[in-house]
PDB file of C-alpha atoms in Angstrom:
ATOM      1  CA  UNK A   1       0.000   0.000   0.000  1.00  0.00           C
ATOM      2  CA  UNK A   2       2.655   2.220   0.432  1.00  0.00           C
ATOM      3  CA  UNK A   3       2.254   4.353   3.323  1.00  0.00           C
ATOM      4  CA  UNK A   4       4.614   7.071   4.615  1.00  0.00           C
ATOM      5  CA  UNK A   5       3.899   9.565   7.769  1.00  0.00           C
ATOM      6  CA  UNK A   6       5.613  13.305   8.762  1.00  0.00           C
ATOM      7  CA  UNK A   7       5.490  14.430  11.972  1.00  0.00           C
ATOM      8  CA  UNK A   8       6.306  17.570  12.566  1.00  0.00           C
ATOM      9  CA  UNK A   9       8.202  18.288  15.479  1.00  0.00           C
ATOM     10  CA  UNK A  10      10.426  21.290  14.784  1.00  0.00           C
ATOM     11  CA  UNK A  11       8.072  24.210  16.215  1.00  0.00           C
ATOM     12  CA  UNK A  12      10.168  26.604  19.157  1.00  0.00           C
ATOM     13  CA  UNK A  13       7.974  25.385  21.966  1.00  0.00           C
ATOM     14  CA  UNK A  14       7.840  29.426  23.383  1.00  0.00           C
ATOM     15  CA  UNK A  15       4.904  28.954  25.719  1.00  0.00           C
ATOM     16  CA  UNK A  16       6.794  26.101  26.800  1.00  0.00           C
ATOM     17  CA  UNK A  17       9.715  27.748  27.636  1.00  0.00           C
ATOM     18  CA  UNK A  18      11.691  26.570  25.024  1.00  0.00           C
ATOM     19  CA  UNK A  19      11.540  22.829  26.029  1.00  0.00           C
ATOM     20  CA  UNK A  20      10.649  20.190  23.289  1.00  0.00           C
ATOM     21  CA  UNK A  21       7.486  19.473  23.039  1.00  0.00           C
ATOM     22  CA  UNK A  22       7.543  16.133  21.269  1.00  0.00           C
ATOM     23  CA  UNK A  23      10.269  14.739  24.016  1.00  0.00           C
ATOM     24  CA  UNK A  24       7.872  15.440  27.004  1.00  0.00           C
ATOM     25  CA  UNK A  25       7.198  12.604  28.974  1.00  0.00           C
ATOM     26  CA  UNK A  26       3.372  11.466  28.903  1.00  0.00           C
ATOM     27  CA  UNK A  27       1.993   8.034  30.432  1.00  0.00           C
ATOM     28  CA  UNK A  28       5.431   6.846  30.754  1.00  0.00           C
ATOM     29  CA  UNK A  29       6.038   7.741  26.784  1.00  0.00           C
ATOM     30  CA  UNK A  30       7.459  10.795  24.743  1.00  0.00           C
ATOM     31  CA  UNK A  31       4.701  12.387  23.192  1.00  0.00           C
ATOM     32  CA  UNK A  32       6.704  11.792  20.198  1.00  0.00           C
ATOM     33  CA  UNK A  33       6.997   7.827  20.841  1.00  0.00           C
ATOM     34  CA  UNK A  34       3.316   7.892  21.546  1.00  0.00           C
ATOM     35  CA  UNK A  35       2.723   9.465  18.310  1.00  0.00           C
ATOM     36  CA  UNK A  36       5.248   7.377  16.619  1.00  0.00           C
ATOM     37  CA  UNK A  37       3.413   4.218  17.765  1.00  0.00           C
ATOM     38  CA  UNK A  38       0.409   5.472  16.801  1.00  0.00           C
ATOM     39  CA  UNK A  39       1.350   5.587  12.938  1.00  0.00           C
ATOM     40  CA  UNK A  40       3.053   2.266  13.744  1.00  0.00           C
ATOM     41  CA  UNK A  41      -0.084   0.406  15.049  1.00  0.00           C
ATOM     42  CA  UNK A  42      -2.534   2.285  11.973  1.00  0.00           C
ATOM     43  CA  UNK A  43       0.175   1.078   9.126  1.00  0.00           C
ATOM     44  CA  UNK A  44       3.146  -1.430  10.358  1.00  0.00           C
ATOM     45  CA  UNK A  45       6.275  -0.774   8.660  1.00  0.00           C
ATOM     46  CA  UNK A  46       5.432   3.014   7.596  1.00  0.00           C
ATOM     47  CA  UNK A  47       8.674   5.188   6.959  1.00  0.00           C
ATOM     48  CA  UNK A  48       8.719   7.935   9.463  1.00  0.00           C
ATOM     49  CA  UNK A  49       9.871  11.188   8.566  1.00  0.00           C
ATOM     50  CA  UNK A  50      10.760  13.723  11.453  1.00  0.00           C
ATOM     51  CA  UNK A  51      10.923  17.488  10.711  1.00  0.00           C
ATOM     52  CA  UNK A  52      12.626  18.907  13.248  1.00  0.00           C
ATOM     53  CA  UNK A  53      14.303  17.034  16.322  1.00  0.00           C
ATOM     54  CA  UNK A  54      13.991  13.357  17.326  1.00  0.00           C
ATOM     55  CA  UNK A  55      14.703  13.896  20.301  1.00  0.00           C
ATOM     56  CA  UNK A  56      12.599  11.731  23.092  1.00  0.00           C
ATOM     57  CA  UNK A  57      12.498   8.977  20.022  1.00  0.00           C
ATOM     58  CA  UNK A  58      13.054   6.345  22.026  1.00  0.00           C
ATOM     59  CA  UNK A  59      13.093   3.566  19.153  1.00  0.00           C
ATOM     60  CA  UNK A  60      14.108   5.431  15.854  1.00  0.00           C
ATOM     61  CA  UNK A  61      12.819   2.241  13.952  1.00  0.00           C
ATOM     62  CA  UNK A  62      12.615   3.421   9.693  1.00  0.00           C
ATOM     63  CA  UNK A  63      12.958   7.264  10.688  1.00  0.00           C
ATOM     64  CA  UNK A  64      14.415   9.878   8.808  1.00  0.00           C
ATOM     65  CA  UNK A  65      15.164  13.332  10.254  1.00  0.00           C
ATOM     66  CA  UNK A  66      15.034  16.478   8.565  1.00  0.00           C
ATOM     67  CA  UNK A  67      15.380  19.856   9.438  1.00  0.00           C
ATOM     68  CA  UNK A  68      13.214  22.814   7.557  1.00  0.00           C
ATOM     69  CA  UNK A  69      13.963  25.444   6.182  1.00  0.00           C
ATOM     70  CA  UNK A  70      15.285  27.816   7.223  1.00  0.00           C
ATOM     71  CA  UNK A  71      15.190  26.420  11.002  1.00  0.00           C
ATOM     72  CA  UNK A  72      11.923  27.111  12.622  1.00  0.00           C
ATOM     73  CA  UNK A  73      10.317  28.404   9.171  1.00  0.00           C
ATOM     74  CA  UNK A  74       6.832  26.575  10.336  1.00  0.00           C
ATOM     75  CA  UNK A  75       4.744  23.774   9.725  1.00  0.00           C
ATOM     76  CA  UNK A  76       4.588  24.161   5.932  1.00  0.00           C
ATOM     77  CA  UNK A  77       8.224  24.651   5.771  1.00  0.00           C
ATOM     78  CA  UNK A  78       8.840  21.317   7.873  1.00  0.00           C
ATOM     79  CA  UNK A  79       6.437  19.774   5.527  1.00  0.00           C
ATOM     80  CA  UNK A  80       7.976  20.363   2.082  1.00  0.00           C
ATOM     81  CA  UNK A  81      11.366  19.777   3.568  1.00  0.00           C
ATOM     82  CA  UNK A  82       9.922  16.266   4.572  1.00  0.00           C
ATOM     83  CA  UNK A  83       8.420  15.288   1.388  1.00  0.00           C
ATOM     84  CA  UNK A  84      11.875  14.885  -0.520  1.00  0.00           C
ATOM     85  CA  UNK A  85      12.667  11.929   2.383  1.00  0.00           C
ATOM     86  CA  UNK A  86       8.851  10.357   1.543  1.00  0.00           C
ATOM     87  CA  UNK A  87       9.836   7.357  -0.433  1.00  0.00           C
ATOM     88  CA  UNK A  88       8.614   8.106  -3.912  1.00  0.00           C
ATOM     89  CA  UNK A  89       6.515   5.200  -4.211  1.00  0.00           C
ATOM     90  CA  UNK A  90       4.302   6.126  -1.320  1.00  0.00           C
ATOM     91  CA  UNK A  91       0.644   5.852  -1.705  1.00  0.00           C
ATOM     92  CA  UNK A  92      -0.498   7.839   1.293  1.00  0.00           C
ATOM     93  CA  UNK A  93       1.330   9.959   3.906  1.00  0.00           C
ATOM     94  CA  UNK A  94       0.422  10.932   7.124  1.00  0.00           C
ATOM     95  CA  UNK A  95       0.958  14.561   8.419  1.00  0.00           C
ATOM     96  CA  UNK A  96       0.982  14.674  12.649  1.00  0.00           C
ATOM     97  CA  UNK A  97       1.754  17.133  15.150  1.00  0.00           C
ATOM     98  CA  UNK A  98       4.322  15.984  17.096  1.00  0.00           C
ATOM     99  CA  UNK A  99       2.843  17.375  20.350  1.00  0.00           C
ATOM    100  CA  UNK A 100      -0.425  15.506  19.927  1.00  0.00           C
ATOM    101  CA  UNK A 101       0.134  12.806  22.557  1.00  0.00           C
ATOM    102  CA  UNK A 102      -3.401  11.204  22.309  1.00  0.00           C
ATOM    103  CA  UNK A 103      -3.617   9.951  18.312  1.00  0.00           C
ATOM    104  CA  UNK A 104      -4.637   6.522  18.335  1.00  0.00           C
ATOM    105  CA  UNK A 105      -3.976   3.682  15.576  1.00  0.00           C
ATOM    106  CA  UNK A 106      -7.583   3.709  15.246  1.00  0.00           C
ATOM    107  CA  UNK A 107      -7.833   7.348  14.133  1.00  0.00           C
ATOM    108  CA  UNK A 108      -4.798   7.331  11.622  1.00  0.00           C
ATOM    109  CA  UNK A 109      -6.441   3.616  10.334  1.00  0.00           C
ATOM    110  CA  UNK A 110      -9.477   5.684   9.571  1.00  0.00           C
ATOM    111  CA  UNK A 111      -7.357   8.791   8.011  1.00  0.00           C
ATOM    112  CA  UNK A 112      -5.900   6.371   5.758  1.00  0.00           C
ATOM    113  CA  UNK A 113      -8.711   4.691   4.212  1.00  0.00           C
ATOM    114  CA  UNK A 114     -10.240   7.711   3.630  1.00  0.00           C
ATOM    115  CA  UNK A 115      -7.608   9.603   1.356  1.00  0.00           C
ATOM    116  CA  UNK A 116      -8.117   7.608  -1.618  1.00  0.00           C
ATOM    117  CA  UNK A 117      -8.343  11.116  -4.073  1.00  0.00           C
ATOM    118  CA  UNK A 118      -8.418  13.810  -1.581  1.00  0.00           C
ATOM    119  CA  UNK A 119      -6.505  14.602   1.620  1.00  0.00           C
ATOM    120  CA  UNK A 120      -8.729  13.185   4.767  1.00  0.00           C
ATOM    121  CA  UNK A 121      -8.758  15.454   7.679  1.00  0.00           C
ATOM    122  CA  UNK A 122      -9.583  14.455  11.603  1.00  0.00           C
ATOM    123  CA  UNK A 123     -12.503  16.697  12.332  1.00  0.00           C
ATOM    124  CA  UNK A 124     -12.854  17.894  16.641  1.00  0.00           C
ATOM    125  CA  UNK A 125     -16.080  17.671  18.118  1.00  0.00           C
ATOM    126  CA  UNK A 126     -16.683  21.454  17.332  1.00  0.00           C
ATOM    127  CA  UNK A 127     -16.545  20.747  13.928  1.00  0.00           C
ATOM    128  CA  UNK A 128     -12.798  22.043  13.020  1.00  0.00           C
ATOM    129  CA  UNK A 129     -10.942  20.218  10.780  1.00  0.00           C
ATOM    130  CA  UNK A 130      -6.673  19.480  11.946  1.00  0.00           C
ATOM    131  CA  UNK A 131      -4.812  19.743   9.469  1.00  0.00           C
ATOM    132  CA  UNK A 132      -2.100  18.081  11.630  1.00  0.00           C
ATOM    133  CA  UNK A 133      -3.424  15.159  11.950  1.00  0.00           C
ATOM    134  CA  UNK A 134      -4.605  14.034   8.341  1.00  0.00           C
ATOM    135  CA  UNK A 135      -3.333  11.511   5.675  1.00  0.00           C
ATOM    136  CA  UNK A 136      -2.961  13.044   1.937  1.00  0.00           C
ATOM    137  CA  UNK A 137      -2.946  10.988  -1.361  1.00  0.00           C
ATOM    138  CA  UNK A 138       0.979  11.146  -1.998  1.00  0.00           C
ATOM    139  CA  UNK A 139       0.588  12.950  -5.522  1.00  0.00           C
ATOM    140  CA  UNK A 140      -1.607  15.598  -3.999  1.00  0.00           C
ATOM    141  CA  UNK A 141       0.232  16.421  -1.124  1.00  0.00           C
ATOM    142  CA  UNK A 142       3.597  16.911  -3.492  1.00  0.00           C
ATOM    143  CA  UNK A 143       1.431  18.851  -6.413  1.00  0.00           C
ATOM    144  CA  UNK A 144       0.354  21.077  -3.600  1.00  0.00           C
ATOM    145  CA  UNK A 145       3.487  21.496  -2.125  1.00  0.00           C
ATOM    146  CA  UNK A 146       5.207  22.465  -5.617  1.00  0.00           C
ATOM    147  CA  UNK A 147       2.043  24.879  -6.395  1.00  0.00           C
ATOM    148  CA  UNK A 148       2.231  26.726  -3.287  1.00  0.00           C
ATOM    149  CA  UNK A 149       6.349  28.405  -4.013  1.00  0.00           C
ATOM    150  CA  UNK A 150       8.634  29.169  -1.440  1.00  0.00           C
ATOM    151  CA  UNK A 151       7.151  27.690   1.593  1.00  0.00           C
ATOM    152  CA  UNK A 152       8.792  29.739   4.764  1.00  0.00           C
ATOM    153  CA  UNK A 153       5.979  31.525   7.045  1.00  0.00           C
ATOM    154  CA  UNK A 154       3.216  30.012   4.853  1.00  0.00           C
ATOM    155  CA  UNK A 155       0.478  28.819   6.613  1.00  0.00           C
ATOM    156  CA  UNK A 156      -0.339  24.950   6.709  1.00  0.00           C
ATOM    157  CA  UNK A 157      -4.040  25.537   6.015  1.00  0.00           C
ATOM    158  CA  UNK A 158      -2.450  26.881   2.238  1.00  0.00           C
ATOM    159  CA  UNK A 159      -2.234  23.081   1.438  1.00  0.00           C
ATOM    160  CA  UNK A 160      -6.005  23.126   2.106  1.00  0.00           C
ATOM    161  CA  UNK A 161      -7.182  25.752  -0.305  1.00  0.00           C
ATOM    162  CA  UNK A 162      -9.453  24.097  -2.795  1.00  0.00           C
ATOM    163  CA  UNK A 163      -8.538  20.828  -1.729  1.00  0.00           C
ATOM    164  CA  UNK A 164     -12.031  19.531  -0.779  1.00  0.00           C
ATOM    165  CA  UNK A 165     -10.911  17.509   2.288  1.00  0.00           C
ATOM    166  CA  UNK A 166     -12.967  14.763   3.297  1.00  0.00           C
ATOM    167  CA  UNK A 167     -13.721  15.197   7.371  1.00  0.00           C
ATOM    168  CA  UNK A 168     -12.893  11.750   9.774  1.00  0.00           C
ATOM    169  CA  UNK A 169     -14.188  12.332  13.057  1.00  0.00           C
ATOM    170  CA  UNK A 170     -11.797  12.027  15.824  1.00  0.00           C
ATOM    171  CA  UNK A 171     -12.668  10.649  19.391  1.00  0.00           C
ATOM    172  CA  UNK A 172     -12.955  13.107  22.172  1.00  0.00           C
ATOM    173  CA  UNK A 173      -9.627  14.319  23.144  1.00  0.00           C
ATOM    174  CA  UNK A 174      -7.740  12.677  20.095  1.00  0.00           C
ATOM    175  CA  UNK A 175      -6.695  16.135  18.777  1.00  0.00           C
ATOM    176  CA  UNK A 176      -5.426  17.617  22.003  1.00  0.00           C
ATOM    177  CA  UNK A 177      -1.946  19.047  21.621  1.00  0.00           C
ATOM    178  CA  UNK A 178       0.467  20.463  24.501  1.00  0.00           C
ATOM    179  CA  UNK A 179       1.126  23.965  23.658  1.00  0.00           C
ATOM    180  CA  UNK A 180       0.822  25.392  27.652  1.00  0.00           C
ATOM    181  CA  UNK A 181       2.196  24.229  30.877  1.00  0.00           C
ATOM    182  CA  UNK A 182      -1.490  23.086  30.983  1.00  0.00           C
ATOM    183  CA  UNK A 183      -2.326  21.592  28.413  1.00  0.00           C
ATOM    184  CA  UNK A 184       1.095  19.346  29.437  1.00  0.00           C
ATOM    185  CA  UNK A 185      -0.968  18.405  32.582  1.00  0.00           C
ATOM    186  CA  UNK A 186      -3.830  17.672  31.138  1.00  0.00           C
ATOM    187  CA  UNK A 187      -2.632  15.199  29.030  1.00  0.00           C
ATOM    188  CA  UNK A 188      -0.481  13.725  32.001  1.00  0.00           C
ATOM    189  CA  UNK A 189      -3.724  13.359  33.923  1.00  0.00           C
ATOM    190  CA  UNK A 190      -5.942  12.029  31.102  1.00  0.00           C
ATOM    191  CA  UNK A 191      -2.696   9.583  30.185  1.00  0.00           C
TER     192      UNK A 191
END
């Protein structure tokens, strides 16, 4: 089937003080190996491809790590400096937040079999789509990166922009991310 995923875990973590997100301990796991093992229980043997840091990776497994850019140039820079690694026979790739400690296998199962043409987006309970947590026929997701130009400071939601996403719904609490001393407690609790 050919499945690839890119998580994104480059972002400067401000209202965290600086600390890295994606290596934050949750329920005895990184955030980043909990999101990590999510893509690995939805599609066994999926290349990962990290933009940003690995660290808190605790098994690397078939990762790649890439750095945008330039450094800290956002999402949709980490993103189209991730797609080069993306084998190019991919079918399908995931794009996570790596600060989204509660994706489950179940979630990024039903991502998958939902981008057959279009990108599939997990849709909140307020109706939202997250672009951060959706899976993107591979020939769309590289026609849209190529289409949109030089990608520092643009916004993720540009890959969106006529893109008729279909919307999964996500289970309550799947899309929470740790952005806030907070939100880092919540998840601990919740873990």
């Amino acid at each position: 089937m050919g499945i690839a995923a890119i998580i994104l875990a480059g972002g400067r973590s401000a209202r965290l003080g600086g600390v890295h997100k994606p290596a934050l301990e949750v329920g005895g796991a990184s955030i980043l190996d909990r999101v990590a093992g999510a893509v690995r229980g939805a599609a066994p043997g999926a290349a990962i491809v990290i933009a940003g840091s690995a660290e808190g990776l605790r098994d690397p497994g078939s990762t790649t790590v890439v750095r945008e850019d330039p450094p800290f140039g956002g999402p949709f820079a980490g993103v189209a400096a991730a797609l080069p690694a993306v084998d190019p026979d991919a079918r399908t790739v995931l794009l996570l937040g790596g600060d989204m400690p509660r994706l489950t296998p179940a979630l990024l199962t039903a991502l998958l079999a939902a981008a057959d043409e279009r990108p599939a987006l997990a849709r909140d309970a307020a109706g939202r789509l997250q672009p951060l947590c959706s899976a993107w026929p591979a020939t769309v997701l590289r026609a849209r990166i190529r289409a949109a130009g030089p990608p520092e400071n643009l916004p993720l939601r540009a890959l969106l922009e006529g893109a008729d996403p279909v919307a999964v719904d996500a289970p309550a609490g799947a899309l929470e991310d740790v952005d806030t001393p907070g939100d880092l407690a919540r998840a601990r609790r919740d873990a």
